[in-house]
């Protein structure tokens, strides 16, 4: 298959892991924003990096979509590849991360209603993408006869465990007018995604660790995937904190005993 090149750039070479650049860039301003009261200079810095991450998302998603239209067969091959396929969900995850930024930082840059609307749209795009890619990739991975132990990296966490990012944003949306009007379905979707992500985290983890114990460790460009192992438990802590913050406004829940459970489980996961 010939590559489509412009100024030396090839769409074929725009591999599925590229949206992770948006994920990393989008997380930085959120972290800075949370620390602005301690370090005031973090606020303008967070806004600048947030706006840059928004532009980066537009650029990356446009290239991702053009590549999908022009080279659908390439995506099909990657979908069934035991390594590359795991990175396809980085695109919807990027939408979720930037949407979190719009919810937290966006109202300081754009009208609040617009920032919330973009966050809501990003939430549904990202959630749909995460579920679709998980349903496509996991059967392809487990049913393939070409997968062997050396294909396993913590990149395998991305399709199933990406469900954990859904409650991070979904529970935050409960603090918006849209969330107040749709509290029950949003909370249910967030908890269902939490359950899927957590159970698949427990399922995939041993398979990856089997590779690290009984085969050679990943080297070269795959070596950094080791750091992905930190993500699931870190996100679970954030989700528990956010559940604790919304319990008081959910009248359909009996919350007297839930807070204590969260206070016990949170430190254990940490």
PDB file of C-alpha atoms in Angstrom:
ATOM      1  CA  UNK A   1       0.000   0.000   0.000  1.00  0.00           C
ATOM      2  CA  UNK A   2       1.470   3.347  -0.993  1.00  0.00           C
ATOM      3  CA  UNK A   3       1.793   6.125   1.547  1.00  0.00           C
ATOM      4  CA  UNK A   4       0.114   9.477   1.145  1.00  0.00           C
ATOM      5  CA  UNK A   5       2.813  12.023   1.780  1.00  0.00           C
ATOM      6  CA  UNK A   6       2.818  15.770   2.075  1.00  0.00           C
ATOM      7  CA  UNK A   7       6.043  17.567   2.932  1.00  0.00           C
ATOM      8  CA  UNK A   8       7.587  14.296   4.042  1.00  0.00           C
ATOM      9  CA  UNK A   9       4.690  13.317   6.340  1.00  0.00           C
ATOM     10  CA  UNK A  10       2.994   9.963   5.808  1.00  0.00           C
ATOM     11  CA  UNK A  11      -0.521   9.203   6.999  1.00  0.00           C
ATOM     12  CA  UNK A  12       0.436   5.541   7.118  1.00  0.00           C
ATOM     13  CA  UNK A  13       3.073   6.387   9.706  1.00  0.00           C
ATOM     14  CA  UNK A  14       0.510   8.177  11.876  1.00  0.00           C
ATOM     15  CA  UNK A  15       0.354   5.210  14.236  1.00  0.00           C
ATOM     16  CA  UNK A  16      -2.452   4.609  16.782  1.00  0.00           C
ATOM     17  CA  UNK A  17      -0.310   5.802  19.690  1.00  0.00           C
ATOM     18  CA  UNK A  18      -0.160   9.418  18.446  1.00  0.00           C
ATOM     19  CA  UNK A  19      -3.304  10.540  20.374  1.00  0.00           C
ATOM     20  CA  UNK A  20      -1.419   9.713  23.590  1.00  0.00           C
ATOM     21  CA  UNK A  21       0.447  12.985  22.998  1.00  0.00           C
ATOM     22  CA  UNK A  22      -2.882  14.755  23.581  1.00  0.00           C
ATOM     23  CA  UNK A  23      -3.513  12.684  26.708  1.00  0.00           C
ATOM     24  CA  UNK A  24      -0.171  13.649  28.244  1.00  0.00           C
ATOM     25  CA  UNK A  25      -0.409  17.313  27.227  1.00  0.00           C
ATOM     26  CA  UNK A  26      -4.003  17.551  28.434  1.00  0.00           C
ATOM     27  CA  UNK A  27      -3.242  16.103  31.874  1.00  0.00           C
ATOM     28  CA  UNK A  28      -0.518  18.670  32.655  1.00  0.00           C
ATOM     29  CA  UNK A  29      -2.792  21.770  32.795  1.00  0.00           C
ATOM     30  CA  UNK A  30      -5.322  19.888  34.943  1.00  0.00           C
ATOM     31  CA  UNK A  31      -2.598  19.049  37.450  1.00  0.00           C
ATOM     32  CA  UNK A  32      -1.328  22.645  37.413  1.00  0.00           C
ATOM     33  CA  UNK A  33      -4.867  23.959  37.856  1.00  0.00           C
ATOM     34  CA  UNK A  34      -5.324  21.895  41.008  1.00  0.00           C
ATOM     35  CA  UNK A  35      -2.172  23.436  42.474  1.00  0.00           C
ATOM     36  CA  UNK A  36      -2.860  27.072  41.638  1.00  0.00           C
ATOM     37  CA  UNK A  37      -3.794  28.055  45.192  1.00  0.00           C
ATOM     38  CA  UNK A  38      -0.406  26.895  46.422  1.00  0.00           C
ATOM     39  CA  UNK A  39       1.570  28.234  43.454  1.00  0.00           C
ATOM     40  CA  UNK A  40      -0.361  31.135  41.801  1.00  0.00           C
ATOM     41  CA  UNK A  41       1.791  31.096  38.651  1.00  0.00           C
ATOM     42  CA  UNK A  42       0.345  27.676  37.877  1.00  0.00           C
ATOM     43  CA  UNK A  43      -2.972  29.266  36.817  1.00  0.00           C
ATOM     44  CA  UNK A  44      -1.817  31.185  33.707  1.00  0.00           C
ATOM     45  CA  UNK A  45       0.543  28.342  32.851  1.00  0.00           C
ATOM     46  CA  UNK A  46      -2.344  25.864  33.045  1.00  0.00           C
ATOM     47  CA  UNK A  47      -4.485  28.012  30.735  1.00  0.00           C
ATOM     48  CA  UNK A  48      -1.730  28.297  28.116  1.00  0.00           C
ATOM     49  CA  UNK A  49      -0.994  24.559  28.096  1.00  0.00           C
ATOM     50  CA  UNK A  50      -4.725  23.761  28.104  1.00  0.00           C
ATOM     51  CA  UNK A  51      -5.305  25.880  24.989  1.00  0.00           C
ATOM     52  CA  UNK A  52      -2.316  24.228  23.338  1.00  0.00           C
ATOM     53  CA  UNK A  53      -3.730  20.778  24.169  1.00  0.00           C
ATOM     54  CA  UNK A  54      -7.077  21.764  22.605  1.00  0.00           C
ATOM     55  CA  UNK A  55      -5.336  22.769  19.366  1.00  0.00           C
ATOM     56  CA  UNK A  56      -3.328  19.553  19.485  1.00  0.00           C
ATOM     57  CA  UNK A  57      -6.531  17.514  19.887  1.00  0.00           C
ATOM     58  CA  UNK A  58      -8.081  19.181  16.830  1.00  0.00           C
ATOM     59  CA  UNK A  59      -4.952  18.506  14.762  1.00  0.00           C
ATOM     60  CA  UNK A  60      -4.492  14.901  15.884  1.00  0.00           C
ATOM     61  CA  UNK A  61      -8.175  13.985  15.581  1.00  0.00           C
ATOM     62  CA  UNK A  62      -8.300  15.493  12.071  1.00  0.00           C
ATOM     63  CA  UNK A  63      -5.277  13.443  10.969  1.00  0.00           C
ATOM     64  CA  UNK A  64      -6.753  10.362  12.682  1.00  0.00           C
ATOM     65  CA  UNK A  65     -10.039  10.789  10.823  1.00  0.00           C
ATOM     66  CA  UNK A  66      -8.423  11.493   7.436  1.00  0.00           C
ATOM     67  CA  UNK A  67      -6.239   8.415   7.856  1.00  0.00           C
ATOM     68  CA  UNK A  68      -9.322   6.336   8.709  1.00  0.00           C
ATOM     69  CA  UNK A  69     -11.112   7.528   5.563  1.00  0.00           C
ATOM     70  CA  UNK A  70      -8.149   7.030   3.243  1.00  0.00           C
ATOM     71  CA  UNK A  71      -6.656   3.896   4.773  1.00  0.00           C
ATOM     72  CA  UNK A  72      -9.425   1.883   6.469  1.00  0.00           C
ATOM     73  CA  UNK A  73      -7.549  -1.350   5.786  1.00  0.00           C
ATOM     74  CA  UNK A  74      -4.652  -0.057   7.866  1.00  0.00           C
ATOM     75  CA  UNK A  75      -6.959   0.404  10.855  1.00  0.00           C
ATOM     76  CA  UNK A  76      -8.347  -3.090  10.360  1.00  0.00           C
ATOM     77  CA  UNK A  77      -4.831  -4.527  10.443  1.00  0.00           C
ATOM     78  CA  UNK A  78      -3.975  -2.534  13.567  1.00  0.00           C
ATOM     79  CA  UNK A  79      -7.226  -3.564  15.214  1.00  0.00           C
ATOM     80  CA  UNK A  80      -6.143  -7.202  14.980  1.00  0.00           C
ATOM     81  CA  UNK A  81      -2.500  -6.559  15.825  1.00  0.00           C
ATOM     82  CA  UNK A  82      -1.585  -7.860  19.326  1.00  0.00           C
ATOM     83  CA  UNK A  83       0.400  -4.708  20.135  1.00  0.00           C
ATOM     84  CA  UNK A  84      -0.743  -1.819  17.931  1.00  0.00           C
ATOM     85  CA  UNK A  85      -4.444  -2.498  18.466  1.00  0.00           C
ATOM     86  CA  UNK A  86      -4.228  -1.680  22.161  1.00  0.00           C
ATOM     87  CA  UNK A  87      -3.360   1.930  21.350  1.00  0.00           C
ATOM     88  CA  UNK A  88      -6.421   2.682  19.199  1.00  0.00           C
ATOM     89  CA  UNK A  89      -8.515   3.770  22.229  1.00  0.00           C
ATOM     90  CA  UNK A  90      -6.034   6.581  22.947  1.00  0.00           C
ATOM     91  CA  UNK A  91      -8.145   8.714  20.586  1.00  0.00           C
ATOM     92  CA  UNK A  92     -11.383   8.603  22.632  1.00  0.00           C
ATOM     93  CA  UNK A  93      -9.328   8.827  25.831  1.00  0.00           C
ATOM     94  CA  UNK A  94      -7.806  12.054  24.485  1.00  0.00           C
ATOM     95  CA  UNK A  95     -11.340  13.433  24.061  1.00  0.00           C
ATOM     96  CA  UNK A  96     -12.116  12.535  27.683  1.00  0.00           C
ATOM     97  CA  UNK A  97      -8.963  14.204  29.020  1.00  0.00           C
ATOM     98  CA  UNK A  98      -9.551  17.437  27.103  1.00  0.00           C
ATOM     99  CA  UNK A  99     -13.207  17.393  28.208  1.00  0.00           C
ATOM    100  CA  UNK A 100     -12.056  17.241  31.831  1.00  0.00           C
ATOM    101  CA  UNK A 101      -9.928  20.288  31.057  1.00  0.00           C
ATOM    102  CA  UNK A 102     -12.941  22.102  29.612  1.00  0.00           C
ATOM    103  CA  UNK A 103     -14.911  21.329  32.748  1.00  0.00           C
ATOM    104  CA  UNK A 104     -12.224  22.551  35.147  1.00  0.00           C
ATOM    105  CA  UNK A 105     -10.256  25.190  33.209  1.00  0.00           C
ATOM    106  CA  UNK A 106     -12.641  25.980  30.361  1.00  0.00           C
ATOM    107  CA  UNK A 107     -14.976  28.338  32.299  1.00  0.00           C
ATOM    108  CA  UNK A 108     -11.972  30.630  32.973  1.00  0.00           C
ATOM    109  CA  UNK A 109     -11.326  30.948  29.235  1.00  0.00           C
ATOM    110  CA  UNK A 110     -14.714  30.490  27.556  1.00  0.00           C
ATOM    111  CA  UNK A 111     -18.320  31.202  28.625  1.00  0.00           C
ATOM    112  CA  UNK A 112     -19.256  28.633  31.251  1.00  0.00           C
ATOM    113  CA  UNK A 113     -22.216  27.265  29.278  1.00  0.00           C
ATOM    114  CA  UNK A 114     -20.015  26.738  26.207  1.00  0.00           C
ATOM    115  CA  UNK A 115     -17.249  25.046  28.219  1.00  0.00           C
ATOM    116  CA  UNK A 116     -19.771  22.714  29.865  1.00  0.00           C
ATOM    117  CA  UNK A 117     -21.409  21.889  26.527  1.00  0.00           C
ATOM    118  CA  UNK A 118     -18.057  20.987  24.959  1.00  0.00           C
ATOM    119  CA  UNK A 119     -17.230  18.829  27.990  1.00  0.00           C
ATOM    120  CA  UNK A 120     -20.575  17.007  27.709  1.00  0.00           C
ATOM    121  CA  UNK A 121     -20.159  16.378  23.972  1.00  0.00           C
ATOM    122  CA  UNK A 122     -16.587  15.196  24.549  1.00  0.00           C
ATOM    123  CA  UNK A 123     -17.819  12.890  27.312  1.00  0.00           C
ATOM    124  CA  UNK A 124     -20.280  11.093  25.053  1.00  0.00           C
ATOM    125  CA  UNK A 125     -17.852  10.909  22.109  1.00  0.00           C
ATOM    126  CA  UNK A 126     -15.103   9.576  24.364  1.00  0.00           C
ATOM    127  CA  UNK A 127     -17.360   7.119  26.201  1.00  0.00           C
ATOM    128  CA  UNK A 128     -18.786   5.716  22.966  1.00  0.00           C
ATOM    129  CA  UNK A 129     -15.287   5.346  21.515  1.00  0.00           C
ATOM    130  CA  UNK A 130     -13.964   3.618  24.622  1.00  0.00           C
ATOM    131  CA  UNK A 131     -16.801   1.080  24.656  1.00  0.00           C
ATOM    132  CA  UNK A 132     -16.655   0.410  20.908  1.00  0.00           C
ATOM    133  CA  UNK A 133     -12.898  -0.088  20.801  1.00  0.00           C
ATOM    134  CA  UNK A 134     -12.977  -2.299  23.873  1.00  0.00           C
ATOM    135  CA  UNK A 135     -15.656  -4.514  22.333  1.00  0.00           C
ATOM    136  CA  UNK A 136     -13.672  -4.744  19.085  1.00  0.00           C
ATOM    137  CA  UNK A 137     -10.152  -5.162  20.439  1.00  0.00           C
ATOM    138  CA  UNK A 138     -10.607  -7.527  23.375  1.00  0.00           C
ATOM    139  CA  UNK A 139     -12.248 -10.366  21.376  1.00  0.00           C
ATOM    140  CA  UNK A 140      -9.670  -9.881  18.599  1.00  0.00           C
ATOM    141  CA  UNK A 141      -6.903 -10.159  21.176  1.00  0.00           C
ATOM    142  CA  UNK A 142      -8.227 -13.183  23.045  1.00  0.00           C
ATOM    143  CA  UNK A 143      -9.394 -15.123  19.984  1.00  0.00           C
ATOM    144  CA  UNK A 144      -6.223 -14.586  17.959  1.00  0.00           C
ATOM    145  CA  UNK A 145      -3.922 -17.573  17.511  1.00  0.00           C
ATOM    146  CA  UNK A 146      -0.999 -15.263  16.709  1.00  0.00           C
ATOM    147  CA  UNK A 147      -0.643 -13.774  20.190  1.00  0.00           C
ATOM    148  CA  UNK A 148       2.239 -15.085  22.244  1.00  0.00           C
ATOM    149  CA  UNK A 149       3.755 -14.149  25.580  1.00  0.00           C
ATOM    150  CA  UNK A 150       6.213 -11.629  24.178  1.00  0.00           C
ATOM    151  CA  UNK A 151       3.401  -9.477  22.769  1.00  0.00           C
ATOM    152  CA  UNK A 152       2.200  -8.659  26.264  1.00  0.00           C
ATOM    153  CA  UNK A 153       2.872  -5.151  27.600  1.00  0.00           C
ATOM    154  CA  UNK A 154       0.954  -2.911  29.950  1.00  0.00           C
ATOM    155  CA  UNK A 155      -0.345  -1.298  26.768  1.00  0.00           C
ATOM    156  CA  UNK A 156      -2.886  -4.133  26.936  1.00  0.00           C
ATOM    157  CA  UNK A 157      -4.446  -2.193  29.811  1.00  0.00           C
ATOM    158  CA  UNK A 158      -5.538   0.634  27.512  1.00  0.00           C
ATOM    159  CA  UNK A 159      -8.656  -0.874  25.835  1.00  0.00           C
ATOM    160  CA  UNK A 160     -10.273  -2.461  28.915  1.00  0.00           C
ATOM    161  CA  UNK A 161      -9.046  -0.196  31.702  1.00  0.00           C
ATOM    162  CA  UNK A 162      -9.842   2.969  29.715  1.00  0.00           C
ATOM    163  CA  UNK A 163     -13.388   2.505  31.052  1.00  0.00           C
ATOM    164  CA  UNK A 164     -12.076   3.914  34.330  1.00  0.00           C
ATOM    165  CA  UNK A 165     -11.755   7.396  32.796  1.00  0.00           C
ATOM    166  CA  UNK A 166     -15.530   7.475  32.196  1.00  0.00           C
ATOM    167  CA  UNK A 167     -16.474   7.986  35.881  1.00  0.00           C
ATOM    168  CA  UNK A 168     -13.681  10.557  36.314  1.00  0.00           C
ATOM    169  CA  UNK A 169     -15.508  12.884  33.922  1.00  0.00           C
ATOM    170  CA  UNK A 170     -19.016  11.526  34.411  1.00  0.00           C
ATOM    171  CA  UNK A 171     -19.001  12.176  38.161  1.00  0.00           C
ATOM    172  CA  UNK A 172     -17.653  15.694  37.597  1.00  0.00           C
ATOM    173  CA  UNK A 173     -20.530  16.389  35.209  1.00  0.00           C
ATOM    174  CA  UNK A 174     -22.927  15.786  38.112  1.00  0.00           C
ATOM    175  CA  UNK A 175     -21.902  19.220  39.420  1.00  0.00           C
ATOM    176  CA  UNK A 176     -23.209  20.919  36.238  1.00  0.00           C
ATOM    177  CA  UNK A 177     -26.830  21.802  35.334  1.00  0.00           C
ATOM    178  CA  UNK A 178     -26.814  18.949  32.813  1.00  0.00           C
ATOM    179  CA  UNK A 179     -25.644  16.562  35.524  1.00  0.00           C
ATOM    180  CA  UNK A 180     -28.322  17.731  37.949  1.00  0.00           C
ATOM    181  CA  UNK A 181     -30.980  17.008  35.331  1.00  0.00           C
ATOM    182  CA  UNK A 182     -29.571  13.566  34.455  1.00  0.00           C
ATOM    183  CA  UNK A 183     -28.002  12.499  37.756  1.00  0.00           C
ATOM    184  CA  UNK A 184     -29.275   8.910  37.888  1.00  0.00           C
ATOM    185  CA  UNK A 185     -28.215   7.772  34.359  1.00  0.00           C
ATOM    186  CA  UNK A 186     -24.874   9.584  34.617  1.00  0.00           C
ATOM    187  CA  UNK A 187     -24.135   7.997  37.988  1.00  0.00           C
ATOM    188  CA  UNK A 188     -25.194   4.554  36.752  1.00  0.00           C
ATOM    189  CA  UNK A 189     -23.050   4.848  33.600  1.00  0.00           C
ATOM    190  CA  UNK A 190     -20.100   5.978  35.715  1.00  0.00           C
ATOM    191  CA  UNK A 191     -20.434   3.062  38.154  1.00  0.00           C
ATOM    192  CA  UNK A 192     -20.967   0.530  35.358  1.00  0.00           C
ATOM    193  CA  UNK A 193     -17.831   1.773  33.611  1.00  0.00           C
ATOM    194  CA  UNK A 194     -15.968   1.637  36.919  1.00  0.00           C
ATOM    195  CA  UNK A 195     -16.983  -1.998  37.342  1.00  0.00           C
ATOM    196  CA  UNK A 196     -16.011  -2.955  33.780  1.00  0.00           C
ATOM    197  CA  UNK A 197     -12.643  -1.223  33.999  1.00  0.00           C
ATOM    198  CA  UNK A 198     -11.824  -2.643  37.422  1.00  0.00           C
ATOM    199  CA  UNK A 199     -12.736  -6.236  36.582  1.00  0.00           C
ATOM    200  CA  UNK A 200     -10.867  -6.161  33.269  1.00  0.00           C
ATOM    201  CA  UNK A 201      -7.896  -4.617  35.085  1.00  0.00           C
ATOM    202  CA  UNK A 202      -7.842  -7.687  37.309  1.00  0.00           C
ATOM    203  CA  UNK A 203      -8.190  -9.980  34.271  1.00  0.00           C
ATOM    204  CA  UNK A 204      -5.535  -8.416  32.022  1.00  0.00           C
ATOM    205  CA  UNK A 205      -2.934  -7.755  34.728  1.00  0.00           C
ATOM    206  CA  UNK A 206      -1.876 -11.380  35.302  1.00  0.00           C
ATOM    207  CA  UNK A 207      -1.522 -11.957  31.553  1.00  0.00           C
ATOM    208  CA  UNK A 208       0.881  -9.043  31.249  1.00  0.00           C
ATOM    209  CA  UNK A 209       2.812 -10.018  34.373  1.00  0.00           C
ATOM    210  CA  UNK A 210       3.194 -13.524  32.927  1.00  0.00           C
ATOM    211  CA  UNK A 211       5.160 -11.997  30.065  1.00  0.00           C
ATOM    212  CA  UNK A 212       7.361  -9.924  32.386  1.00  0.00           C
ATOM    213  CA  UNK A 213       8.132 -12.969  34.536  1.00  0.00           C
ATOM    214  CA  UNK A 214       8.528 -15.724  31.961  1.00  0.00           C
ATOM    215  CA  UNK A 215       9.687 -13.788  28.886  1.00  0.00           C
ATOM    216  CA  UNK A 216      12.092 -10.929  28.226  1.00  0.00           C
ATOM    217  CA  UNK A 217      10.944  -7.473  29.277  1.00  0.00           C
ATOM    218  CA  UNK A 218       9.886  -5.004  26.552  1.00  0.00           C
ATOM    219  CA  UNK A 219      12.746  -2.952  25.159  1.00  0.00           C
ATOM    220  CA  UNK A 220      13.104   0.074  22.923  1.00  0.00           C
ATOM    221  CA  UNK A 221       9.958   2.069  22.208  1.00  0.00           C
ATOM    222  CA  UNK A 222       7.798  -0.417  24.147  1.00  0.00           C
ATOM    223  CA  UNK A 223       9.791  -0.109  27.384  1.00  0.00           C
ATOM    224  CA  UNK A 224       7.843   2.992  28.603  1.00  0.00           C
ATOM    225  CA  UNK A 225       4.611   0.961  28.578  1.00  0.00           C
ATOM    226  CA  UNK A 226       5.718  -0.236  32.015  1.00  0.00           C
ATOM    227  CA  UNK A 227       4.538   3.134  33.373  1.00  0.00           C
ATOM    228  CA  UNK A 228       0.989   2.413  32.170  1.00  0.00           C
ATOM    229  CA  UNK A 229       0.790  -0.050  35.071  1.00  0.00           C
ATOM    230  CA  UNK A 230       0.541   2.936  37.433  1.00  0.00           C
ATOM    231  CA  UNK A 231      -2.609   4.285  35.793  1.00  0.00           C
ATOM    232  CA  UNK A 232      -5.431   1.948  36.927  1.00  0.00           C
ATOM    233  CA  UNK A 233      -4.957   2.187  40.687  1.00  0.00           C
ATOM    234  CA  UNK A 234      -4.217   5.914  40.416  1.00  0.00           C
ATOM    235  CA  UNK A 235      -7.462   6.507  38.522  1.00  0.00           C
ATOM    236  CA  UNK A 236      -9.396   4.320  40.975  1.00  0.00           C
ATOM    237  CA  UNK A 237      -8.325   6.601  43.832  1.00  0.00           C
ATOM    238  CA  UNK A 238      -9.523   9.662  41.895  1.00  0.00           C
ATOM    239  CA  UNK A 239     -12.850   7.967  41.138  1.00  0.00           C
ATOM    240  CA  UNK A 240     -13.417   7.131  44.809  1.00  0.00           C
ATOM    241  CA  UNK A 241     -12.728  10.735  45.785  1.00  0.00           C
ATOM    242  CA  UNK A 242     -15.197  11.970  43.180  1.00  0.00           C
ATOM    243  CA  UNK A 243     -17.839   9.476  44.339  1.00  0.00           C
ATOM    244  CA  UNK A 244     -17.393  10.800  47.864  1.00  0.00           C
ATOM    245  CA  UNK A 245     -17.915  14.371  46.630  1.00  0.00           C
ATOM    246  CA  UNK A 246     -21.209  13.655  44.850  1.00  0.00           C
ATOM    247  CA  UNK A 247     -22.861  11.355  47.380  1.00  0.00           C
ATOM    248  CA  UNK A 248     -24.543  14.205  49.236  1.00  0.00           C
ATOM    249  CA  UNK A 249     -26.461  15.381  46.178  1.00  0.00           C
ATOM    250  CA  UNK A 250     -27.770  11.966  45.114  1.00  0.00           C
ATOM    251  CA  UNK A 251     -31.066  11.570  46.934  1.00  0.00           C
ATOM    252  CA  UNK A 252     -31.654   8.064  45.560  1.00  0.00           C
ATOM    253  CA  UNK A 253     -28.690   6.589  47.467  1.00  0.00           C
ATOM    254  CA  UNK A 254     -28.346   5.454  51.069  1.00  0.00           C
ATOM    255  CA  UNK A 255     -24.987   7.027  51.844  1.00  0.00           C
ATOM    256  CA  UNK A 256     -24.486   6.521  55.588  1.00  0.00           C
ATOM    257  CA  UNK A 257     -22.284   3.460  55.198  1.00  0.00           C
ATOM    258  CA  UNK A 258     -20.688   4.235  51.826  1.00  0.00           C
ATOM    259  CA  UNK A 259     -18.335   6.974  53.012  1.00  0.00           C
ATOM    260  CA  UNK A 260     -16.604   4.665  55.458  1.00  0.00           C
ATOM    261  CA  UNK A 261     -16.044   2.046  52.775  1.00  0.00           C
ATOM    262  CA  UNK A 262     -14.447   4.631  50.479  1.00  0.00           C
ATOM    263  CA  UNK A 263     -12.218   5.887  53.290  1.00  0.00           C
ATOM    264  CA  UNK A 264     -10.980   2.334  53.823  1.00  0.00           C
ATOM    265  CA  UNK A 265     -10.649   1.219  50.201  1.00  0.00           C
ATOM    266  CA  UNK A 266      -8.995   4.424  48.982  1.00  0.00           C
ATOM    267  CA  UNK A 267      -5.817   4.132  51.069  1.00  0.00           C
ATOM    268  CA  UNK A 268      -5.566   0.419  50.238  1.00  0.00           C
ATOM    269  CA  UNK A 269      -5.540   1.148  46.503  1.00  0.00           C
ATOM    270  CA  UNK A 270      -3.097   3.990  47.061  1.00  0.00           C
TER     271      UNK A 270
END
